[in-house]
C-alpha positions as a printed NumPy array, in Angstrom:
array([[187.766, 104.589,  86.798],
       [191.174, 102.872,  86.002],
       [192.634,  99.851,  87.53 ],
       [195.098, 101.541,  89.985],
       [192.289, 103.164,  91.506],
       [190.225, 100.063,  91.95 ],
       [193.117,  98.333,  93.681],
       [193.07 , 100.907,  96.218],
       [189.139, 101.531,  96.519],
       [188.856,  97.595,  97.293],
       [190.51 ,  97.398, 100.382],
       [190.333, 101.144, 101.712],
       [186.444, 100.693, 100.737],
       [185.967,  97.581, 102.802],
       [187.794,  99.286, 105.653],
       [185.724, 102.446, 105.241],
       [182.28 , 100.853, 104.489],
       [182.242,  98.022, 107.242],
       [183.753, 100.631, 109.986],
       [181.184, 103.155, 109.043],
       [178.359, 100.746, 109.415],
       [179.648,  99.779, 112.661],
       [179.977, 103.662, 113.575],
       [176.487, 104.241, 112.21 ],
       [175.189, 101.518, 114.61 ],
       [176.634, 102.909, 117.691],
       [175.479, 106.258, 116.467],
       [171.869, 104.986, 116.398],
       [172.079, 103.272, 119.648],
       [173.244, 106.383, 121.174],
       [170.626, 108.259, 119.649],
       [167.805, 106.086, 120.78 ],
       [169.146, 105.495, 124.412],
       [171.178, 108.431, 125.285],
       [169.67 , 111.489, 123.298],
       [166.465, 111.257, 125.046],
       [168.097, 111.435, 128.43 ],
       [171.009, 113.781, 127.95 ],
       [171.655, 115.813, 124.885],
       [174.727, 116.975, 126.017],
       [176.048, 113.287, 127.039],
       [174.726, 112.36 , 123.603],
       [176.825, 114.886, 121.727],
       [179.834, 114.009, 123.755],
       [179.829, 110.552, 122.908],
       [178.888, 110.876, 119.252],
       [181.903, 113.583, 119.015],
       [184.259, 110.491, 119.797],
       [182.598, 107.997, 117.806],
       [182.164, 110.352, 114.726],
       [185.814, 110.855, 114.56 ],
       [186.438, 107.102, 114.419],
       [184.897, 107.37 , 110.818],
       [185.919, 110.634, 109.834],
       [189.678, 110.308, 110.824],
       [189.69 , 107.641, 107.765],
       [189.381, 110.24 , 105.051],
       [191.719, 112.498, 106.94 ],
       [194.372, 109.514, 107.031],
       [193.844, 109.194, 103.222],
       [194.396, 112.971, 102.827],
       [197.477, 113.132, 104.906],
       [199.429, 109.619, 104.767],
       [198.111, 108.015, 101.559],
       [197.606, 111.387,  99.414],
       [200.223, 113.155, 101.012],
       [198.398, 116.754, 100.635],
       [200.092, 119.028, 102.321],
       [197.708, 122.1  , 104.04 ],
       [199.709, 125.277, 104.531],
       [197.824, 127.478, 107.148],
       [198.368, 131.275, 107.045],
       [196.917, 132.963, 109.926],
       [197.991, 135.197, 112.895],
       [198.97 , 133.508, 116.322],
       [195.91 , 134.716, 118.092],
       [193.392, 133.315, 115.713],
       [195.596, 129.863, 115.478],
       [195.606, 129.429, 119.38 ],
       [191.583, 130.159, 119.529],
       [190.987, 127.515, 116.811],
       [189.227, 124.775, 118.124],
       [188.482, 126.565, 121.637],
       [185.574, 128.466, 120.585],
       [182.408, 128.342, 118.669],
       [183.009, 129.754, 115.156],
       [180.795, 130.221, 111.89 ],
       [183.247, 129.516, 108.853],
       [182.509, 131.256, 105.625],
       [184.92 , 129.991, 102.658],
       [185.296, 130.367,  99.209],
       [184.458, 126.926,  97.363],
       [187.344, 126.23 ,  95.207],
       [187.621, 122.547,  94.852],
       [185.946, 119.271,  95.136],
       [187.674, 118.529,  98.954],
       [187.15 , 121.873, 100.634],
       [184.995, 119.798, 103.193],
       [187.895, 117.486, 103.519],
       [190.342, 120.462, 104.12 ],
       [187.874, 121.76 , 106.736],
       [188.047, 118.52 , 108.443],
       [191.684, 118.468, 108.411],
       [191.824, 121.878, 110.074],
       [189.119, 120.816, 112.649],
       [191.187, 117.855, 113.415],
       [194.164, 119.679, 114.223],
       [192.257, 121.908, 116.262],
       [190.507, 119.088, 118.295],
       [186.855, 119.642, 117.1  ],
       [186.689, 117.221, 114.238],
       [183.875, 115.463, 115.795],
       [181.802, 118.646, 116.421],
       [182.133, 120.259, 113.111],
       [178.987, 120.87 , 110.884],
       [177.994, 122.294, 107.802],
       [174.826, 123.537, 105.706],
       [174.632, 120.86 , 103.028],
       [172.249, 119.83 , 100.276],
       [169.424, 117.577, 101.622],
       [170.017, 114.543,  99.189],
       [173.679, 114.11 , 100.934],
       [171.983, 112.947, 104.123],
       [170.845, 109.643, 102.173],
       [174.511, 108.777, 101.225],
       [175.414, 105.436, 103.069],
       [177.852, 105.723, 106.134],
       [179.038, 109.377, 105.444],
       [175.616, 110.826, 105.015],
       [174.104, 109.023, 107.853],
       [176.908, 109.783, 110.411],
       [176.608, 113.608, 109.323],
       [172.748, 113.191, 110.218],
       [173.606, 111.633, 113.489],
       [176.337, 114.753, 114.159],
       [173.442, 117.281, 113.407],
       [174.49 , 118.671, 110.212],
       [171.986, 120.977, 108.665],
       [170.489, 119.651, 105.437],
       [168.521, 122.012, 103.076],
       [166.701, 121.813,  99.694],
       [167.794, 125.09 ,  98.315],
       [164.333, 126.376,  98.297],
       [164.343, 129.371, 100.609],
       [160.719, 129.169, 101.681],
       [161.461, 125.637, 102.949],
       [164.946, 126.134, 104.029],
       [164.36 , 129.27 , 106.214],
       [162.675, 127.5  , 108.967],
       [165.012, 124.387, 108.746],
       [168.098, 126.748, 109.072],
       [166.473, 128.576, 112.228],
       [165.529, 125.447, 113.815],
       [168.972, 123.999, 113.292],
       [170.649, 127.124, 114.509],
       [168.48 , 127.229, 117.336],
       [169.517, 123.414, 118.476],
       [173.176, 124.763, 118.703],
       [172.45 , 127.07 , 121.546],
       [173.495, 124.638, 124.259],
       [175.987, 122.642, 122.692],
       [178.592, 121.423, 125.193],
       [181.945, 121.809, 123.327],
       [183.36 , 124.126, 120.829],
       [182.028, 123.707, 117.34 ],
       [182.602, 124.754, 113.94 ],
       [179.802, 125.533, 111.493],
       [180.608, 125.811, 107.506],
       [178.767, 127.85 , 105.365],
       [179.514, 128.294, 101.948],
       [177.87 , 131.321, 100.81 ],
       [178.607, 131.045,  97.164],
       [176.194, 128.319,  97.129],
       [177.924, 126.151,  94.876],
       [181.612, 125.135,  93.758],
       [183.822, 127.592,  91.819],
       [183.962, 126.647,  87.958],
       [184.722, 128.026,  84.662],
       [181.091, 128.294,  83.439],
       [179.611, 129.471,  87.   ],
       [182.033, 132.329,  87.068],
       [181.146, 133.577,  83.453],
       [177.468, 133.36 ,  84.885],
       [178.537, 135.406,  87.947],
       [180.495, 138.019,  85.825],
       [177.439, 138.625,  83.454],
       [175.202, 138.949,  86.566],
       [177.386, 141.342,  87.989],
       [177.834, 143.651,  85.091],
       [174.138, 143.573,  84.306],
       [173.72 , 144.976,  88.107],
       [176.501, 147.652,  87.589],
       [178.901, 145.581,  89.811],
       [182.575, 144.91 ,  89.196],
       [182.853, 141.347,  87.689],
       [184.528, 138.862,  90.057],
       [187.616, 137.164,  88.805],
       [188.357, 134.212,  91.45 ],
       [185.299, 133.845,  93.545],
       [181.47 , 133.61 ,  92.767],
       [178.786, 136.178,  94.123],
       [177.793, 135.34 ,  97.612],
       [174.257, 134.351,  98.328],
       [173.474, 136.369, 101.557],
       [170.194, 135.556, 102.717],
       [171.585, 132.315, 104.503],
       [174.307, 134.479, 105.623],
       [172.302, 137.115, 107.501],
       [169.936, 134.427, 108.909],
       [173.036, 132.58 , 110.421],
       [174.515, 135.937, 112.053],
       [171.041, 137.122, 113.236],
       [170.39 , 133.557, 115.01 ],
       [174.291, 132.903, 116.203],
       [175.343, 136.156, 117.318],
       [174.345, 135.693, 120.895],
       [176.454, 132.362, 121.446],
       [178.927, 132.315, 118.61 ],
       [181.874, 134.828, 119.236],
       [183.65 , 134.601, 115.964],
       [183.578, 134.312, 112.414],
       [186.216, 132.566, 110.319],
       [186.754, 134.118, 107.024],
       [188.437, 130.973, 105.215],
       [190.336, 131.602, 101.898],
       [191.531, 128.407,  99.884],
       [193.723, 128.119,  96.962],
       [195.74 , 125.256,  95.279],
       [199.658, 126.126,  95.348],
       [200.266, 127.738,  92.078],
       [203.117, 124.907,  90.785],
       [200.898, 121.862,  92.325],
       [197.71 , 119.959,  90.364],
       [194.705, 120.412,  92.355],
       [193.489, 117.391,  94.661],
       [190.309, 115.553,  94.237],
       [189.254, 112.382,  96.231],
       [190.15 , 110.327,  93.015],
       [193.582, 112.065,  92.951],
       [194.136, 111.157,  96.632],
       [193.011, 108.003,  96.201],
       [195.702, 107.49 ,  93.58 ],
       [198.286, 108.452,  95.893],
       [198.991, 112.003,  94.271],
       [200.192, 114.631,  96.331],
       [199.542, 118.503,  96.305],
       [199.662, 121.391,  98.351],
       [196.455, 123.502,  99.324],
       [196.885, 126.854, 100.68 ],
       [194.556, 128.251, 103.322],
       [194.236, 131.784, 104.774],
       [192.081, 132.539, 107.832],
       [190.962, 135.781, 109.17 ],
       [189.144, 136.056, 112.403],
       [186.579, 138.504, 112.936],
       [184.238, 138.947, 115.894],
       [180.478, 138.372, 115.742],
       [179.709, 141.48 , 117.748],
       [181.474, 143.574, 115.421],
       [179.242, 142.934, 112.465],
       [176.266, 145.536, 111.876],
       [172.754, 144.808, 113.069],
       [170.644, 145.54 , 109.888],
       [170.252, 142.88 , 107.443],
       [171.124, 145.329, 104.275],
       [174.477, 145.917, 106.428],
       [175.212, 142.395, 107.087],
       [174.726, 141.473, 103.588],
       [177.194, 144.359, 102.366],
       [179.749, 143.039, 104.979],
       [179.499, 139.639, 103.588],
       [179.977, 141.066,  99.868],
       [182.694, 143.442, 100.99 ],
       [184.557, 140.217, 102.376],
       [184.009, 138.263,  99.166],
       [185.468, 141.441,  97.22 ],
       [188.516, 141.424,  99.418],
       [188.742, 137.589,  98.878],
       [188.586, 138.012,  95.207],
       [191.613, 140.769,  95.331],
       [193.55 , 138.69 ,  97.806],
       [193.388, 135.597,  95.275],
       [193.965, 137.95 ,  92.205],
       [197.272, 139.044,  93.998],
       [198.322, 135.583,  94.82 ],
       [197.616, 134.072,  91.211],
       [199.537, 137.095,  89.611],
       [202.632, 136.068,  91.688],
       [202.112, 137.881,  95.046],
       [202.39 , 136.21 ,  98.414],
       [199.467, 134.44 , 100.343],
       [198.605, 137.09 , 102.733],
       [201.102, 138.55 , 105.378],
       [200.428, 136.398, 108.119],
       [202.915, 133.626, 109.113],
       [202.431, 129.93 , 108.235],
       [201.421, 127.865, 110.939],
       [202.973, 124.249, 111.401],
       [199.937, 121.762, 111.686],
       [201.891, 118.801, 110.579],
       [200.509, 115.479, 109.911],
       [197.773, 113.707, 112.189],
       [199.373, 110.63 , 114.057],
       [195.827, 110.087, 115.243],
       [194.259, 109.427, 112.145],
       [197.104, 106.859, 111.311],
       [196.445, 105.019, 114.64 ],
       [192.784, 104.856, 113.831],
       [193.456, 103.401, 110.445],
       [195.643, 100.643, 111.705],
       [193.448,  99.924, 114.448],
       [190.519,  99.342, 112.183],
       [192.66 ,  97.442, 109.784],
       [193.779,  95.097, 112.382],
       [190.315,  94.758, 113.925],
       [188.191,  94.248, 110.5  ],
       [191.419,  91.932, 109.177],
       [191.185,  89.537, 112.258],
       [187.037,  89.622, 112.063],
       [187.323,  88.913, 108.145],
       [189.651,  85.973, 108.522],
       [187.512,  84.325, 111.625],
       [184.311,  84.858, 109.213],
       [185.986,  83.204, 106.373],
       [187.179,  80.34 , 108.357],
       [183.857,  79.86 , 109.773],
       [181.838,  79.97 , 106.679],
       [184.419,  78.52 , 104.557],
       [183.07 ,  80.998, 102.006],
       [185.591,  80.223,  99.396],
       [185.371,  76.538,  99.416],
       [182.152,  76.609,  97.012],
       [181.37 ,  78.546,  93.729],
       [178.488,  79.866,  95.334],
       [180.499,  81.536,  98.105],
       [183.022,  82.954,  95.613],
       [180.113,  84.355,  93.52 ],
       [178.812,  86.043,  96.519],
       [182.069,  87.508,  97.419],
       [182.779,  88.876,  93.858],
       [179.224,  90.646,  94.075],
       [179.97 ,  91.969,  97.502],
       [183.116,  93.47 ,  96.241],
       [181.55 ,  95.018,  93.194],
       [179.006,  96.528,  95.587],
       [181.806,  98.085,  97.481],
       [183.543,  99.701,  94.333],
       [179.87 , 101.083,  93.116],
       [179.17 , 102.425,  96.608],
       [182.768, 103.936,  96.742],
       [182.047, 105.301,  93.342],
       [179.054, 106.993,  94.177],
       [180.547, 108.627,  97.128],
       [183.532, 109.999,  94.727],
       [180.96 , 111.352,  92.215],
       [179.262, 113.242,  95.102],
       [182.331, 115.039,  95.762],
       [183.139, 115.884,  92.581],
       [182.165, 119.333,  90.599],
       [182.905, 120.391,  87.13 ],
       [186.435, 120.388,  86.111],
       [188.275, 122.35 ,  88.782],
       [189.137, 126.162,  87.895],
       [192.589, 125.629,  89.167],
       [193.493, 123.133,  86.519],
       [191.849, 125.491,  83.654],
       [192.824, 128.558,  82.213],
       [190.967, 131.282,  83.591],
       [188.972, 133.3  ,  80.88 ],
       [188.086, 136.739,  82.314],
       [185.912, 138.591,  80.253],
       [186.77 , 142.394,  79.55 ],
       [183.916, 144.459,  81.37 ],
       [183.318, 146.441,  78.201],
       [182.636, 143.324,  76.159],
       [180.695, 141.721,  78.9  ],
       [178.504, 144.722,  78.606],
       [178.212, 144.338,  74.694],
       [177.156, 140.912,  75.369],
       [174.265, 142.061,  77.572],
       [173.253, 144.808,  75.502],
       [172.765, 142.202,  72.59 ],
       [170.257, 140.196,  74.325]])
C-alpha cells in the first residue's frame, strides 16, 4: 500500500473502527435486552444504529471518492424502491458491488434493512462483519448440504420483518474475472450452451430456494445489471480511498414474484434466461450501444452520509483530545510506543477489510478474451 493511501486510511480508519465498535456495542446491548422482548422493535432500532456505521462507506463512495451512480430504470420501479420487500439478483462485476447496493438502498431509505447472502468467513470481520450479523445477513459455507437448511431458516425469519427490506443474492456465486469467464465458457460449450461473454453462468439452486420461500411475502425481484462506464476506470475500495472518481451504471428491471413459474426446473430456466438477456444487454452496451431504453433517474449524493461523518469526526475528535489530556499519553516514550502500535493495528485491520473486498483484477480493466465456440470445442475434444 502506498503512502497517500496510508495517509487517508489512518484518520478514516480510526473513525471507522472506533465508531464501528461503538455501534457494535449498541447492537449487542439491543440484541440482549430488546430482541428477546420484541423482535420487531429490535429490528427498527437496529436499522437506525446500523446506518450510523454503514453511512460511512457511503460517504467515502459519494464524497471522498466522488464515484457517481447512473441509475436507469422506469419511473414505477424507481418510485417503489424502498417501499416494498424485494429480492435483488445482480451480476457480480466489481469489488464494490455491495457498496453500490448500499448507495442505492440509502437513496431509497432502506440502507439499515438491506441484507445479503454472504460467505460465512465474513461474519468474523471486525466491525463490519459483526454489524452484518446483528443485521440478520445470511452467512453460508458454500456447501449445499449444509447451506440448504441455513438459507431456509434465514428466509423464514424474514416473514415478519416490520419494514421494507432488500435481500441481495449474487447467483453467479463469485465475482466476474477473466479466468472465471473462460471456465464458464468451457463449461457452457461442454454442455452445448452458448458461451457467455459478459456474465458467469448462474448457480440456480439457491435462487430456486429463495423464490420458493420468499414468494408468499416478497412481491418483487429486482433484476440488477452493473457496468462501469466505458470511458472510466473501475472503482475499488483502494481507488476510492485515494480519491479517484469513476462512474458506475446500474440498470434495474422489476419482475413480479407471482409471475415466476412454480416448478423448480422452470424457475431455474427463468434465472438462466435472465442472465442470457443480461449478457446480451452488456454486450450491446460494450459494443457502443445505449445502456437500456429506460431514462436515467436522478439520485444525487447523500447529505445524510456527510452529516453522519461530520458528527462522528467531531465526537471522536473531542473524545480523543480529552483522552490524551487525561492520560498524557505522548509525555512518555512508552505512551508514544503504544500509540504507534495502535496506529499500526488500525492500518493492518483496514488492509484486511480492503483485501476481503478485493477480487482478482477487474474484467473492466482487462482486454476481454472471448474464445470462438469452434476453438473452444477443439480444446474440449483434446481433453
